[in-house]
Coordinates of C-alpha atoms in Angstrom, one line a residue:
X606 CA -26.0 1.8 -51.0
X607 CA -25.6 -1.0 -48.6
X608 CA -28.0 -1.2 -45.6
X609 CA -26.9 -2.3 -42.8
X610 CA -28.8 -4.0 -39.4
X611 CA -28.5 -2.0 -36.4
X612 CA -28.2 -4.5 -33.3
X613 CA -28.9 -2.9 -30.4
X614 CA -26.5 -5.2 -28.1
X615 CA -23.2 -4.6 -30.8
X616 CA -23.3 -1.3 -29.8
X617 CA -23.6 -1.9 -25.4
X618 CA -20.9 -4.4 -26.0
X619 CA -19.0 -2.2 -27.9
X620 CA -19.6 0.9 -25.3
X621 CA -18.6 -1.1 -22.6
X622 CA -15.4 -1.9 -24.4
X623 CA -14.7 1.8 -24.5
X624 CA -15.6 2.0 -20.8
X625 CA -13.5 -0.4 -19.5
X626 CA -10.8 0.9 -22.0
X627 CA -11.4 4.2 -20.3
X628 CA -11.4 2.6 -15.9
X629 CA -8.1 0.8 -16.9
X630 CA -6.2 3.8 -18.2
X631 CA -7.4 5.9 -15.0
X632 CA -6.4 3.1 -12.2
X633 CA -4.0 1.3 -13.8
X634 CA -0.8 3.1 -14.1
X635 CA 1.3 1.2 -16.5
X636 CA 5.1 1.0 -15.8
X637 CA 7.7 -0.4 -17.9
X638 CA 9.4 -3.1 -16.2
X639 CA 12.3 -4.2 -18.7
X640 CA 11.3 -6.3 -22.1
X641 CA 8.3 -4.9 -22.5
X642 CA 6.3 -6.1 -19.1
X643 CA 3.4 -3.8 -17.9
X644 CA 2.5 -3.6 -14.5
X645 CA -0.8 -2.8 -12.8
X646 CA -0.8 -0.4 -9.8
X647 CA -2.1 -2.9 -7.0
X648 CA -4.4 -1.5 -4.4
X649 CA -5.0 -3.6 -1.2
X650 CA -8.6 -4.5 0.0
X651 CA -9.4 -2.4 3.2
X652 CA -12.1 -2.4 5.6
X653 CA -12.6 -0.2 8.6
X654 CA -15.3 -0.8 10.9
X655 CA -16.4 1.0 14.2
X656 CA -16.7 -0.8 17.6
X657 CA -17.9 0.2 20.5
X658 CA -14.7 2.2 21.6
X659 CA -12.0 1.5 18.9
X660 CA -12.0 1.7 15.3
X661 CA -10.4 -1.3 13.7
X662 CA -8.4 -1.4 9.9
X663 CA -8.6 -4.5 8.4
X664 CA -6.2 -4.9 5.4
X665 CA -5.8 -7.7 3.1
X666 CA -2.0 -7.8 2.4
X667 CA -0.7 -11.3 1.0
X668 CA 3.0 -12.2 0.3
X669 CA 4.2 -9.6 2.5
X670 CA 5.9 -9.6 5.7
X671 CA 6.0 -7.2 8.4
X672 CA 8.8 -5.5 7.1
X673 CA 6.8 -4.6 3.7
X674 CA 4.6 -2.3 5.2
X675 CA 4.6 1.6 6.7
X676 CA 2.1 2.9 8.9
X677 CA 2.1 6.5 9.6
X678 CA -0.5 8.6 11.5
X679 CA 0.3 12.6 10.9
X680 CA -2.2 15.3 11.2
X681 CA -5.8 13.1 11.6
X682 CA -4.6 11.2 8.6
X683 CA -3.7 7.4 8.7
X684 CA -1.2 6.2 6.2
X685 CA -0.5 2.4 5.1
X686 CA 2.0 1.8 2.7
X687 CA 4.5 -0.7 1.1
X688 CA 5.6 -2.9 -1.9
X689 CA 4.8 -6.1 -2.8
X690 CA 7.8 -7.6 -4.4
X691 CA 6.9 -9.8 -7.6
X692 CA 7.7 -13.7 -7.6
X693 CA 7.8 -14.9 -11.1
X694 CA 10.6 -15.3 -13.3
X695 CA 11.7 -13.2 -16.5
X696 CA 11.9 -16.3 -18.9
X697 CA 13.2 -15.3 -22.5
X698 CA 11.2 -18.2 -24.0
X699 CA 7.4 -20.0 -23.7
X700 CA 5.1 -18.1 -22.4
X701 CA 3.6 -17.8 -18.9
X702 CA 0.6 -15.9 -17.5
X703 CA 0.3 -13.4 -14.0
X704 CA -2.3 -12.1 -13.2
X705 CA -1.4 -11.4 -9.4
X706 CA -1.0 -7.6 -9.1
X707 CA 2.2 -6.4 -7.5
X708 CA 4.2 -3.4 -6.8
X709 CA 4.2 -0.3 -4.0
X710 CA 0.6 0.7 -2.8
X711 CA -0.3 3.8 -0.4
X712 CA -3.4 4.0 1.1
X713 CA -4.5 7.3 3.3
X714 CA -7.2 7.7 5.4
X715 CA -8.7 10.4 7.5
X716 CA -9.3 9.8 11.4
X717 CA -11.7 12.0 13.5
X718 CA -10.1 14.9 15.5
X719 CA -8.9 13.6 18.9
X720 CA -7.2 10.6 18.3
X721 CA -4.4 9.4 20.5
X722 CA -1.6 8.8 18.4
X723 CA 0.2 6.8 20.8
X724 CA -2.8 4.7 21.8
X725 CA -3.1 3.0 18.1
X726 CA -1.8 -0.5 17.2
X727 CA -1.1 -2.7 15.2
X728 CA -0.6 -6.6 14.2
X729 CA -0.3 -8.8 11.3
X730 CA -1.2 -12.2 11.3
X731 CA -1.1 -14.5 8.2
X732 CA -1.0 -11.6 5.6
X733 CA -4.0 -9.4 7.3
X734 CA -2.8 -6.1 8.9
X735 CA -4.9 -4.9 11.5
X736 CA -4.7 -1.8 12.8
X737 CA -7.0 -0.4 16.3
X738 CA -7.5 3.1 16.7
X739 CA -9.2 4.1 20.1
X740 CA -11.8 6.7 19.3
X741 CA -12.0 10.2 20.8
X742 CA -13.5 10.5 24.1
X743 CA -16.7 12.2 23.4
X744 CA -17.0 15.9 24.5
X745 CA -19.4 16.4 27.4
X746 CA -20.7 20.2 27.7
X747 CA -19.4 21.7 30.8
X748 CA -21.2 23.9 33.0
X749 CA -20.0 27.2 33.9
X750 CA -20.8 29.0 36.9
X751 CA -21.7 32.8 36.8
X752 CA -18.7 34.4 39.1
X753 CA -20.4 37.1 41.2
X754 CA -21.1 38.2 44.5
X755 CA -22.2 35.8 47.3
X756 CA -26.3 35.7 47.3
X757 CA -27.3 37.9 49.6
X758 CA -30.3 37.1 51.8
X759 CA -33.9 39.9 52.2
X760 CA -34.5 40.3 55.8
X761 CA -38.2 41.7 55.8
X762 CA -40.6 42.6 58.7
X763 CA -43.6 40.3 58.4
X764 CA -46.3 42.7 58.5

């Protein structure tokens, strides 16, 4: 019987081998692209942040050109899509590396009830879309007035 050394760190490293085998089979969606190529599904950085009366979609969306992308607002829900066409070659000899992700993207997201549809817009300026959505005008309670008769005034001898 051989004994063998338990190391503590062979097994974390080898865990988080299995966990990042596991993240890249959920958000990577593989696709065959001819030869034996695998692509990764490419998600665009995002950030939305509130201002005093808007809120304003930031999103990060090198390489592409105006024509690239979708925008869509239906039903409280904000939709940015498009495809990011690749730039290197297919060589059939040597080898070259990419690591810049490519492909179509589609990113929803859901806007607080009241929104003007036609109010919102957009630009894109040096690969950043930006995208302004005026918020809702705030609901103010409204007070109601009891419908009745007109108040009718006591007329009393003073005694």
């Amino acid at each position: 019987m051989t004994i063998v050394r338990w190391e503590p760190l062979r097994e974390l490293s080898s865990l988080q081998s299995e966990m990042n085998r596991l993240f890249n089979t959920v958000f990577d969606s593989p696709q065959s692209a001819g030869q034996g190529t695998v692509l990764r599904r490419w998600v665009p950085a995002m950030d939305l942040v509130e201002s005093g009366d808007h809120f304003v979609l930031r999103a990060d969306l090198p390489g592409m050109s105006e024509d690239d992308i979708e925008i869509e607002l239906e039903d409280g829900t904000l939709t940015v899509s498009g495809e990011r066409k690749a730039e290197h070659e297919e060589r059939e000899e040597g080898f070259h590396r990419v690591e810049r992700s490519f492909g179509a993207f589609s990113r929803s997201l859901t806007l607080p009830k009241g929104i003007d549809a036609d109010a919102v817009a957009a630009s894109f300026d040096r690969g950043v879309l930006e995208i302004r959505i005026p918020k809702p005008e705030a609901r103010k309670p409204r007070r109601i007035e009891i419908a009745g008769t007109e108040p009718k005034t006591l007329e009393g001898s003073a005694s």
